[in-house]
Short mmCIF file of C-alpha atoms in Angstrom, two decimals:
data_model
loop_
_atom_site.label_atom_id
_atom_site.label_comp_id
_atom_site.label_asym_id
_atom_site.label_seq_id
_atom_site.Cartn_x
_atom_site.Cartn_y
_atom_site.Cartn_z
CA UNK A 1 -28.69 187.01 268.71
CA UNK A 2 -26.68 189.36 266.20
CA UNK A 3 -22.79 188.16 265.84
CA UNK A 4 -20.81 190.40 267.80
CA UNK A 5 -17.26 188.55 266.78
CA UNK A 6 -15.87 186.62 263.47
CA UNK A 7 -14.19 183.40 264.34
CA UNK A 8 -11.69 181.58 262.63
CA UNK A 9 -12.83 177.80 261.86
CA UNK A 10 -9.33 177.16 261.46
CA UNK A 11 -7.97 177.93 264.63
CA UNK A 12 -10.95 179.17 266.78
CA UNK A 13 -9.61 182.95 267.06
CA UNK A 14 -11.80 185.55 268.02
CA UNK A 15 -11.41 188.63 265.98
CA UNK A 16 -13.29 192.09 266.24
CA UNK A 17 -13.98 193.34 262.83
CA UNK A 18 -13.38 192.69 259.47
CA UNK A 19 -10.07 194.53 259.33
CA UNK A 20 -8.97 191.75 261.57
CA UNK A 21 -10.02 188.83 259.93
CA UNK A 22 -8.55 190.02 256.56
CA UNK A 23 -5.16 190.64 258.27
CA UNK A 24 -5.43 187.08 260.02
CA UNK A 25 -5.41 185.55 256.94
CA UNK A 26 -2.68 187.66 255.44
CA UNK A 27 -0.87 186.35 257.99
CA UNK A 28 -1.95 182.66 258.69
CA UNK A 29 -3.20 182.21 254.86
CA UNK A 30 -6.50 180.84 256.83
CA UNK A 31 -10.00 181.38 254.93
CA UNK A 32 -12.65 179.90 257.05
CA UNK A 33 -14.22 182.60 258.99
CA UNK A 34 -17.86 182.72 260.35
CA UNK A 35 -20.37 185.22 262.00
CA UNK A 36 -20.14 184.23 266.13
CA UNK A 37 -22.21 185.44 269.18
CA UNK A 38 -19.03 185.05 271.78
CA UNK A 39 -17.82 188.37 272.21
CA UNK A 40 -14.00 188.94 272.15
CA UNK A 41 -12.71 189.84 275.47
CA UNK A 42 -11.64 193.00 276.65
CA UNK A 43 -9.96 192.24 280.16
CA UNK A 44 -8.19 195.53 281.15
CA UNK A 45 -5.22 195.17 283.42
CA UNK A 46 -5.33 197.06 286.89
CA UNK A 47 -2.09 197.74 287.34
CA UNK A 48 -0.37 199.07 283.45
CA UNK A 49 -3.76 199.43 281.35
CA UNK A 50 -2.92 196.73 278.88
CA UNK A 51 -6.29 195.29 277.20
CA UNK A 52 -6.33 191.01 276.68
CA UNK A 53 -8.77 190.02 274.31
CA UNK A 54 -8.80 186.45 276.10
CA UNK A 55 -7.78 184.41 279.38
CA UNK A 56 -4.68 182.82 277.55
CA UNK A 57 -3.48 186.09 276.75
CA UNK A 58 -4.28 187.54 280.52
CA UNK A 59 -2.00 184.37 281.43
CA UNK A 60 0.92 184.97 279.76
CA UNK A 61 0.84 188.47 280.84
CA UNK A 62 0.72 187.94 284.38
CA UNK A 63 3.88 185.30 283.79
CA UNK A 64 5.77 187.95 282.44
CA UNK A 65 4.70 190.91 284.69
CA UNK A 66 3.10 189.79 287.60
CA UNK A 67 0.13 191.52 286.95
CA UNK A 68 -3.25 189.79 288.67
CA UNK A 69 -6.10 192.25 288.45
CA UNK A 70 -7.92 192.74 285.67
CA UNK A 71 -10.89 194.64 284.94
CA UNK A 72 -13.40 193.29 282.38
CA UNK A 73 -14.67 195.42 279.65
CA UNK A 74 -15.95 193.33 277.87
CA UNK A 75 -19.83 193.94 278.03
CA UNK A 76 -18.57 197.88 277.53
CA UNK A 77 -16.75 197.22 274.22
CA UNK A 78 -19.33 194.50 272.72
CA UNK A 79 -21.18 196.11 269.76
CA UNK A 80 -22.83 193.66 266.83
CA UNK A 81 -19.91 193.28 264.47
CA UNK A 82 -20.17 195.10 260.40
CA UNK A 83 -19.33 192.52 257.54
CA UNK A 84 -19.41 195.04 255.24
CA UNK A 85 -15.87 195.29 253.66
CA UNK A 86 -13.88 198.54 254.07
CA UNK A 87 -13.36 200.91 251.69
CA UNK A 88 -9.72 200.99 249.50
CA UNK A 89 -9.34 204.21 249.89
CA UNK A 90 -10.38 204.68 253.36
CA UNK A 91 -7.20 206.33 254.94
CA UNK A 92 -5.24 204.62 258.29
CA UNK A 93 -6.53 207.57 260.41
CA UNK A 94 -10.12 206.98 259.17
CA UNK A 95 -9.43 203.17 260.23
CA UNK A 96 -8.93 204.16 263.48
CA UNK A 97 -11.41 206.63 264.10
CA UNK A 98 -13.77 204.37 263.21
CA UNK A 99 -12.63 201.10 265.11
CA UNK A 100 -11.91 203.71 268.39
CA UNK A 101 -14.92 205.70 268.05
CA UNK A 102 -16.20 204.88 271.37
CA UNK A 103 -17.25 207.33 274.36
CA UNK A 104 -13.28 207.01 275.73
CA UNK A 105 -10.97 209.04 274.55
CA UNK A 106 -7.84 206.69 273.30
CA UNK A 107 -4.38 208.06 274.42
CA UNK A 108 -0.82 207.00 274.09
CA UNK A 109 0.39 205.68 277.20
CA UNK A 110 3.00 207.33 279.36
CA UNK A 111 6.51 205.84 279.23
CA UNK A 112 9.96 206.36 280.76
CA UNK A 113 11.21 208.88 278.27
CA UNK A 114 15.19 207.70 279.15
CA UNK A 115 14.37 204.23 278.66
CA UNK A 116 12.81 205.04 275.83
CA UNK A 117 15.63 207.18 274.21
CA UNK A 118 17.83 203.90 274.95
CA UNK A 119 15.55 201.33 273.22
CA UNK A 120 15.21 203.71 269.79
CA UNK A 121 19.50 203.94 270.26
CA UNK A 122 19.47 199.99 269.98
CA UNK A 123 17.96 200.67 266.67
CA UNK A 124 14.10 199.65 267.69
CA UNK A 125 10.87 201.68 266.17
CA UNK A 126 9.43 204.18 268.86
CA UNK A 127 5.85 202.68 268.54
CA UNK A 128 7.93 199.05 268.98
CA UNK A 129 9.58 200.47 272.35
CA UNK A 130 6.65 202.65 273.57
CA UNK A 131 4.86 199.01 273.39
CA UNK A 132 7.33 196.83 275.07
CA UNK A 133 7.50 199.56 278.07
CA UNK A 134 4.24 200.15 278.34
CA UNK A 135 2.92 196.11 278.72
CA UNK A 136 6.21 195.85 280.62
CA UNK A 137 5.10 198.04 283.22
CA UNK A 138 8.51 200.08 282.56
CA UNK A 139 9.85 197.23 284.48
CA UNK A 140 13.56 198.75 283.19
CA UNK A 141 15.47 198.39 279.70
CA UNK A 142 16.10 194.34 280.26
CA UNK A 143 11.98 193.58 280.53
CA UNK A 144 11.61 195.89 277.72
CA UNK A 145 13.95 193.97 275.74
CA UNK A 146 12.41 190.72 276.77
CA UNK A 147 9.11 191.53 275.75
CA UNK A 148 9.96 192.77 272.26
CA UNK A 149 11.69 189.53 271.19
CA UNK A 150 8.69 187.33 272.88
CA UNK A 151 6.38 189.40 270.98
CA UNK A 152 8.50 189.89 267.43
CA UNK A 153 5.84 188.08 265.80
CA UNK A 154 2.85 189.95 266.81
CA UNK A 155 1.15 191.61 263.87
CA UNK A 156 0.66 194.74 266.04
CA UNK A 157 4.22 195.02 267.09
CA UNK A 158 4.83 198.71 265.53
CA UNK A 159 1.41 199.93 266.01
CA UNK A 160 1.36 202.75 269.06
CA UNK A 161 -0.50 201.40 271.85
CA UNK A 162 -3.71 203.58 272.78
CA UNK A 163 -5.30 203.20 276.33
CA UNK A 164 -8.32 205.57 277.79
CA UNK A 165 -7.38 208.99 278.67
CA UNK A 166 -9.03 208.56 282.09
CA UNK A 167 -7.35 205.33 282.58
CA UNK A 168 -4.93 205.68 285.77
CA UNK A 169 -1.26 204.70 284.94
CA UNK A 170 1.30 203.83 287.46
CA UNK A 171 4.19 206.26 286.95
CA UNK A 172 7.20 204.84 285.05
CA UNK A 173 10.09 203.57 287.41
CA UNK A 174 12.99 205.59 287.61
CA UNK A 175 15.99 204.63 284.79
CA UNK A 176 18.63 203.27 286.47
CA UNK A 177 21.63 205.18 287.71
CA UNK A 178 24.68 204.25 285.46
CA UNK A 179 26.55 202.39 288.79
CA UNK A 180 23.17 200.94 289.20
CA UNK A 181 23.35 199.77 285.16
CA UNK A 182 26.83 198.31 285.85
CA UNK A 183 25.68 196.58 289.15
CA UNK A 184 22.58 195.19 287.57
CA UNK A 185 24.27 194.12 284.40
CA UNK A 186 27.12 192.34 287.09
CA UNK A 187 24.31 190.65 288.58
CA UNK A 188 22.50 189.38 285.14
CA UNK A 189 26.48 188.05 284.31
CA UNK A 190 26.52 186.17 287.40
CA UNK A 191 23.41 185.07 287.29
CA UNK A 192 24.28 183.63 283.72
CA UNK A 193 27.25 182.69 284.94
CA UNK A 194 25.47 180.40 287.83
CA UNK A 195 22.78 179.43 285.51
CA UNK A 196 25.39 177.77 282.76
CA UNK A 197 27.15 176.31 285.79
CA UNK A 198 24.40 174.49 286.67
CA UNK A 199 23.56 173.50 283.32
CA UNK A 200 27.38 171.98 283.04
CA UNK A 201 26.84 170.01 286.67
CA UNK A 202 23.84 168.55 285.35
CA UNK A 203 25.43 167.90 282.07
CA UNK A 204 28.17 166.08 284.05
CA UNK A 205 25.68 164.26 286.36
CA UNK A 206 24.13 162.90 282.86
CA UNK A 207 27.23 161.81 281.43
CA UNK A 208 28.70 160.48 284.63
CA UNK A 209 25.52 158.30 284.91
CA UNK A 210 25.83 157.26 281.03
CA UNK A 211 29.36 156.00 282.29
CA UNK A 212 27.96 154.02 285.27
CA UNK A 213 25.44 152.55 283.19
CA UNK A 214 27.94 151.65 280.08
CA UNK A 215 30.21 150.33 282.83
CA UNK A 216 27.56 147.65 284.65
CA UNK A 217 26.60 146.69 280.60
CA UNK A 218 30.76 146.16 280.08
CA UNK A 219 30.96 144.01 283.12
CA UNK A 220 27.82 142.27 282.73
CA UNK A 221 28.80 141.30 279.09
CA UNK A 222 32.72 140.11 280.67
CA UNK A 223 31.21 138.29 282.86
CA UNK A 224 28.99 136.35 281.00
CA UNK A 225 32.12 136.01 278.21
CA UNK A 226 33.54 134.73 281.46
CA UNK A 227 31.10 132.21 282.13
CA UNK A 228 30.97 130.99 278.77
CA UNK A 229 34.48 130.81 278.67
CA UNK A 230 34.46 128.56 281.68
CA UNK A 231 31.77 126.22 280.14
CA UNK A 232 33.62 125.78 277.30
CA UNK A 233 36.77 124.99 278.97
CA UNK A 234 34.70 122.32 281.64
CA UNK A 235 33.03 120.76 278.29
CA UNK A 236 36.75 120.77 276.70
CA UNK A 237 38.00 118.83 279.82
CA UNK A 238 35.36 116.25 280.17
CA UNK A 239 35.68 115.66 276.25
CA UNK A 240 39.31 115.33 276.68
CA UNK A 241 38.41 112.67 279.91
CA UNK A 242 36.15 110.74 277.86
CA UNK A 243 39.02 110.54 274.85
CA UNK A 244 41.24 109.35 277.45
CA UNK A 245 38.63 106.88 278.88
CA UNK A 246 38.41 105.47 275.62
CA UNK A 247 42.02 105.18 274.81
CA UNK A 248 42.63 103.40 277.92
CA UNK A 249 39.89 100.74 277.48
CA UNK A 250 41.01 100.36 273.98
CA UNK A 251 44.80 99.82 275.21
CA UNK A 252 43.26 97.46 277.95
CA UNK A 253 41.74 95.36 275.07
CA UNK A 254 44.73 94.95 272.84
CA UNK A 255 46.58 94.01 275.59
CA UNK A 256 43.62 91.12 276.70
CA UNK A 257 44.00 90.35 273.20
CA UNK A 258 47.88 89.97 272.88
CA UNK A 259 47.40 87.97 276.21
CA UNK A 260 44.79 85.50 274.58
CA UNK A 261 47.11 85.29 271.50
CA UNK A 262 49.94 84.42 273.21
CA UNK A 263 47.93 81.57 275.41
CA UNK A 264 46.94 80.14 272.04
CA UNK A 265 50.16 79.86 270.38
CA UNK A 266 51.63 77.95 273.50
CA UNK A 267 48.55 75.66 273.74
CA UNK A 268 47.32 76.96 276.39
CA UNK A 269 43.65 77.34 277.49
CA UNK A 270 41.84 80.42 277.44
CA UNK A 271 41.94 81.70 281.32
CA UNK A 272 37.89 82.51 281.35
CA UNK A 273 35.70 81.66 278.28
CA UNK A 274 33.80 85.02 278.59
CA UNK A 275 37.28 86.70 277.99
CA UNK A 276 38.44 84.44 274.84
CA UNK A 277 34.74 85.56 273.16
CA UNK A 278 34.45 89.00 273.01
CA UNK A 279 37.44 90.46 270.92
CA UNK A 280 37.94 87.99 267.83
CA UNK A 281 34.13 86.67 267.54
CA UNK A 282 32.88 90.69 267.70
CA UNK A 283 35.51 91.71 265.21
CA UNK A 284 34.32 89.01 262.62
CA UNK A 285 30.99 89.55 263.22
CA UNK A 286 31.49 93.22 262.83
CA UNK A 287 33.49 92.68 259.27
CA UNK A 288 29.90 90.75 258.33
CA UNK A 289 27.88 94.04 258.92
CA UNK A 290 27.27 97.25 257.15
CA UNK A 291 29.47 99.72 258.04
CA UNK A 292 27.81 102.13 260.83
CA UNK A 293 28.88 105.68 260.76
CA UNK A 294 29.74 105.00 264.72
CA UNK A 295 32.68 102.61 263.25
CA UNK A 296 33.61 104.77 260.56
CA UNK A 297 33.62 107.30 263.12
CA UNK A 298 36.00 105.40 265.49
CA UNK A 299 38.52 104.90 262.22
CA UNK A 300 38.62 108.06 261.39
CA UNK A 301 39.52 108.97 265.03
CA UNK A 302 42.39 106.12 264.88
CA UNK A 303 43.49 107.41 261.23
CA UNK A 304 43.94 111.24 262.81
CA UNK A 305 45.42 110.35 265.86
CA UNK A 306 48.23 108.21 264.01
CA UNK A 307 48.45 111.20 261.53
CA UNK A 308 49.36 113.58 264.69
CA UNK A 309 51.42 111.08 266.64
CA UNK A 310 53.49 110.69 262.86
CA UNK A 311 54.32 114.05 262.65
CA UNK A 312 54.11 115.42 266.13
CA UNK A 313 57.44 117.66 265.55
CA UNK A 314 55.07 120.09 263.11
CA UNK A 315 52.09 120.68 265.31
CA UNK A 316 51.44 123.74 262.44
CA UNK A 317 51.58 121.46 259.56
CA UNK A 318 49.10 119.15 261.11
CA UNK A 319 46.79 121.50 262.26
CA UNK A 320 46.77 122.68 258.46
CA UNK A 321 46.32 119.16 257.05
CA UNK A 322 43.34 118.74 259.57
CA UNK A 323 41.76 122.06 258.35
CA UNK A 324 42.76 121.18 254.61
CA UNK A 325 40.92 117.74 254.97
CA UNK A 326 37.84 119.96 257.13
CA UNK A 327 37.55 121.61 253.85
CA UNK A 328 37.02 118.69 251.39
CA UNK A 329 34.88 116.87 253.43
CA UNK A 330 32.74 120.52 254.24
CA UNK A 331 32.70 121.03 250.47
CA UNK A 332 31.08 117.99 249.20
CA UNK A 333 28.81 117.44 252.29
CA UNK A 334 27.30 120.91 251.41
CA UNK A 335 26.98 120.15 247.07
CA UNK A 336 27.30 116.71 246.83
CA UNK A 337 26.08 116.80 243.55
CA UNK A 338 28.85 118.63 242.26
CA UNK A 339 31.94 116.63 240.89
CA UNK A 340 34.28 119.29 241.33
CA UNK A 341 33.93 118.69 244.58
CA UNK A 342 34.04 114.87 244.80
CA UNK A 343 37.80 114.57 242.51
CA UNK A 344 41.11 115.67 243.88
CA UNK A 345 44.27 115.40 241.88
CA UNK A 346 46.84 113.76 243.76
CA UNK A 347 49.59 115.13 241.76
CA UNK A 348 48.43 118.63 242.86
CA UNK A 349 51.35 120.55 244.70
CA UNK A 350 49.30 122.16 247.20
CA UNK A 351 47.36 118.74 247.88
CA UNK A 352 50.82 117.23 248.38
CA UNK A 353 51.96 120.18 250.29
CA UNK A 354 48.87 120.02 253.00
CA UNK A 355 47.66 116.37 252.94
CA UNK A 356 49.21 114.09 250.76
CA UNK A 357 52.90 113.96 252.04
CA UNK A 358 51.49 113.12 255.07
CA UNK A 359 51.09 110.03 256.73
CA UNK A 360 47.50 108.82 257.30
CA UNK A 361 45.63 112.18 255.37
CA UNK A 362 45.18 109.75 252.20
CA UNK A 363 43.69 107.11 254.18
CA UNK A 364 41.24 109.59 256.07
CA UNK A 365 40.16 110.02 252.57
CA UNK A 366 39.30 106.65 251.69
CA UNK A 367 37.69 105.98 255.10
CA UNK A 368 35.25 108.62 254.22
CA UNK A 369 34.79 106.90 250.36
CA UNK A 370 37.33 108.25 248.02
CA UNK A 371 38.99 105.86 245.84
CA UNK A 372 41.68 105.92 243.67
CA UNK A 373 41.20 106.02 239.93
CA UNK A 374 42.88 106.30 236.83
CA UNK A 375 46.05 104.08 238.06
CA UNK A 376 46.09 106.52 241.39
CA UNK A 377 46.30 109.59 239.68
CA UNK A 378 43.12 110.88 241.37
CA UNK A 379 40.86 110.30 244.51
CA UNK A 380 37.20 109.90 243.50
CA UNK A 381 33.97 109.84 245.63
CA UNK A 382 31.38 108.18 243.43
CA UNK A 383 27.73 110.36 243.57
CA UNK A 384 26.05 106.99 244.71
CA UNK A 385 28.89 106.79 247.43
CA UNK A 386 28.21 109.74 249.15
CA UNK A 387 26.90 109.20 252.88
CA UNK A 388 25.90 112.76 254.35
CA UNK A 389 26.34 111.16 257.86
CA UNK A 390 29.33 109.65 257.41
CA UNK A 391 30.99 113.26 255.99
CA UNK A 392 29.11 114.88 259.08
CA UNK A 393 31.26 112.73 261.14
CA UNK A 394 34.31 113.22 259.84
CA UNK A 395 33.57 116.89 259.93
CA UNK A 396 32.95 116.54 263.77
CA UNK A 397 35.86 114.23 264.37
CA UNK A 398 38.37 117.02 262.36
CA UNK A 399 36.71 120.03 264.17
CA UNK A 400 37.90 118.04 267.56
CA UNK A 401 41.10 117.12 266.94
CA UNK A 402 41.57 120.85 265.70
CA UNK A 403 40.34 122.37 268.97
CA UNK A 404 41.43 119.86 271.66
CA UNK A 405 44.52 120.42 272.41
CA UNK A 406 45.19 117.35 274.09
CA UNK A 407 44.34 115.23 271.10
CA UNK A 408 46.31 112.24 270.31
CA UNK A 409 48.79 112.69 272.86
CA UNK A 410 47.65 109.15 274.17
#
C-alpha cells in the first residue's frame, strides 16, 4: 500500500506532506521521518467546522468547547502522499493552492465582526483572532482569549483558518451588551474572588494540620524527655540508697570493731568468735593480696568523700577539684603512652588552685599510682604503672560524686 502520511520516529506525529515535516523539524529540530500507510485524520467538528487531525486533538477540543460530534473525513481527504521536495521559489499562494486543491472550495470562516474588532484592539493579529473565535465557537471575548494563550505555541497560530464553503456554520453569538460586559466581568471577579478563597481555606487547612502534626511530635518528644528524666532521677535515688546502704554497714563495722577493741584492752573475751574473726583477720589477709580495682575503688570513694566533707563550705570549689582530677585521670587513660600526661608539677598555680590546696585531691592521686619524685616536686605515674581499670574506676567514682548530689553527706 502507497504511504499516504510521513511520521515522525521521534515522536510518532502524523504529518500530511512534506511542507509539514520540514516545518516539524524547524520547530522540534527532529530528523527521523519515514513513509507511513496510517492516514492523518481529518475529524470535522459538527457544531463550528474545526478539522482534528487526531482523537487527542478531538479531546482537547471538546474540553474546551463542548463540542461532541464530529464528522470523519478522513477517507475523503486521504490521497498517497508526494516526497518530492517543493520548489524555493514556489510562492505561499501556490503552497496553498496546491495543498487545498481538492473538489471543496476552502473559505474563511464567519466570525463576530465586534468581537473581532476588540481582539485586534488588544493588539492580536486578525488571522490570530479570526482563529481563536472561530475554534471557540464565538463563545464571547473571554473563550477567545483563552484559546489564544492555550494555543500560543501552535505553529499555525497566524495562519487564517479555511473551512468548506458548503460547510454549515452556526451563526456567531451576539457581543455582549456593555452592562452585560460589566456584569460578566463582576461575575469572573467573584468567581476569582471565591476561587482564591478557597485556595486560602485549603491553604489554612494544610498549615493548621502541619501544626497538629508538629504539635503531637513536640509532645511526644516531652514526654519521652519526661520519661527519661524520671529514669534518671529513680536510678539517681537507688544509687544514692545503695551509697547510704554502704555507709551504714561500714559505720556498723567500725563500731563492732571499736567494740572488740575495747573488750581486748580490758581482758575481756570476745562476745561471739564469729564476730572477733571477720574485721582484723580479713584486713590482714587483704594487705597480703594484690590490690583489686574493687578496693582501689572503695579508697578512692573514702578519699573523695573526706575531700567533700573537708571543705563542705565551697561546694563550687569541690565540684571543680572533682572535675580537675576527672581530667587527669581521662587524659592518661585515653594516651597512656604519653608522659605529658602521666607528670604534674605540684608547684603549678593552677594545680594548687584546683587540687592541691585541698585536702585529700593529692592522695586521690596516689591511690590511682602517682608518686612523688624529685624530692616532691612532681607527681609521676610510671608507664609500667598504668592500670586502665583502675583509671576507669576512678573516672566512674569522680563522674558520681560530681552528679549525685547527695554524695558524702553521710
Amino acid at each position: 500500500m502507497a504511504g499516504v502520511s510521513l511520521k515522525c520516529g521521534d515522536c510518532g506525529a502524523l504529518l500530511k506532506s512534506v511542507e509539514e515535516a520540514q516545518e516539524h523539524a524547524e520547530l522540534t529540530s527532529h530528523s527521523n521521518f519515514s513513509e507511513s500507510t496510517e492516514p492523518v485524520l481529518n475529524l470535522l467538528c459538527t457544531a463550528c467546522s474545526k478539522p482534528c487531525r487526531s482523537k487527542t486533538e478531538s479531546d482537547l477540543h471538546t474540553k474546551r468547547t463542548g463540542h461532541t460530534e464530529f464528522i470523519d473525513k478522513t477517507s475523503e481527504a486521504t490521497k498517497p502522499i508526494s516526497l518530492e521536495v517543493p520548489k524555493v521559489g514556489a510562492t505561499a499562494e501556490g503552497a496553498v493552492t496546491a495543498t487545498t486543491n481538492q473538489d471543496e472550495e476552502m473559505v474563511v470562516p464567519e466570525v463576530d465582526k465586534k468581537i473581532l474588532e476588540e481582539l485586534e484592539s488588544m493588539g492580536f493579529s486578525t488571522a490570530r483572532a479570526t482563529r481563536a473565535l472561530h475554534y471557540s465557537g464565538n463563545a464571547g471575548l473571554e473563550a477567545s482569549v483563552t484559546w489564544i494563550v492555550e494555543h500560543e505555541n501552535d505553529p499555525d497560530i497566524d495562519q487564517m483558518p479555511l473551512i468548506p464553503a458548503n460547510t454549515k456554520v452556526e451563526a456567531p453569538k451576539p457581543s455582549l451588551t456593555p452592562e452585560e460586559l460589566r456584569a460578566k466581568q463582576q461575575e469572573l471577579r467573584e468567581r476569582a474572588r471565591k476561587k482564591k478563597e478557597e485556595e486560602e481555606k485549603r491553604t489554612e487547612r494544610e498549615r493548621e494540620k502541619e501544626r497538629i502534626r508538629i504539635g503531637k511530635e513536640l509532645l511526644e518528644a516531652k514526654r519521652i524527655e519526661e520519661d527519661n528524666e524520671r529514669k534518671r532521677i529513680l536510678a539517681l535515688r537507688k544509687a544514692e540508697k545503695e551509697e547510704e546502704r554502704r555507709a551504714r554497714e561500714k559505720i556498723k563495722q567500725k563500731l563492732e570493731e571499736d567494740k572488740a577493741e575495747r573488750r581486748r584492752k580490758l581482758g575481756l573475751p570476745p562476745e561471739e568468735p564469729s564476730v572477733a574473726k571477720p574485721a582484723p583477720v580479713v584486713e590482714e589477709k587483704k594487705s597480703f593480696l594484690p590490690v583489686r580495682p574493687a578496693t582501689k575503688a572503695e579508697q578512692m570513694r573514702e578519699c573523695l568523700r573526706s575531700l567533700k566533707q573537708n571543705h563542705k563550705e565551697d561546694d563550687a570549689r569541690v565540684k571543680r577539684a572533682f572535675q580537675t582530677l576527672l581530667t587527669y585521670v581521662g587524659n592518661v587513660a585515653r594516651n597512656p603512652d604519653e608522659e605529658k600526661f602521666r607528670k604534674i608539677r605540684l608547684t603549678n598555680q593552677s594545680f594548687q588552685e584546683r587540687v592541691g590546696a585541698l585536702k585529700g585531691g593529692i592522695e586521690f592521686l596516689e591511690i590511682c599510682g602517682f608518686e612523688k619524685i624529685d624530692g616532691g616536686e612532681f607527681l609521676f605515674l610510671p608507664r609500667n604503672k598504668v592500670d586502665i581499670a583502675v583509671l576507669n574506676s576512678s573516672g566512674s567514682e569522680l563522674d558520681s560524686a560530681i552528679k549525685n548530689p547527695f554524695f558524702g553527706i553521710l
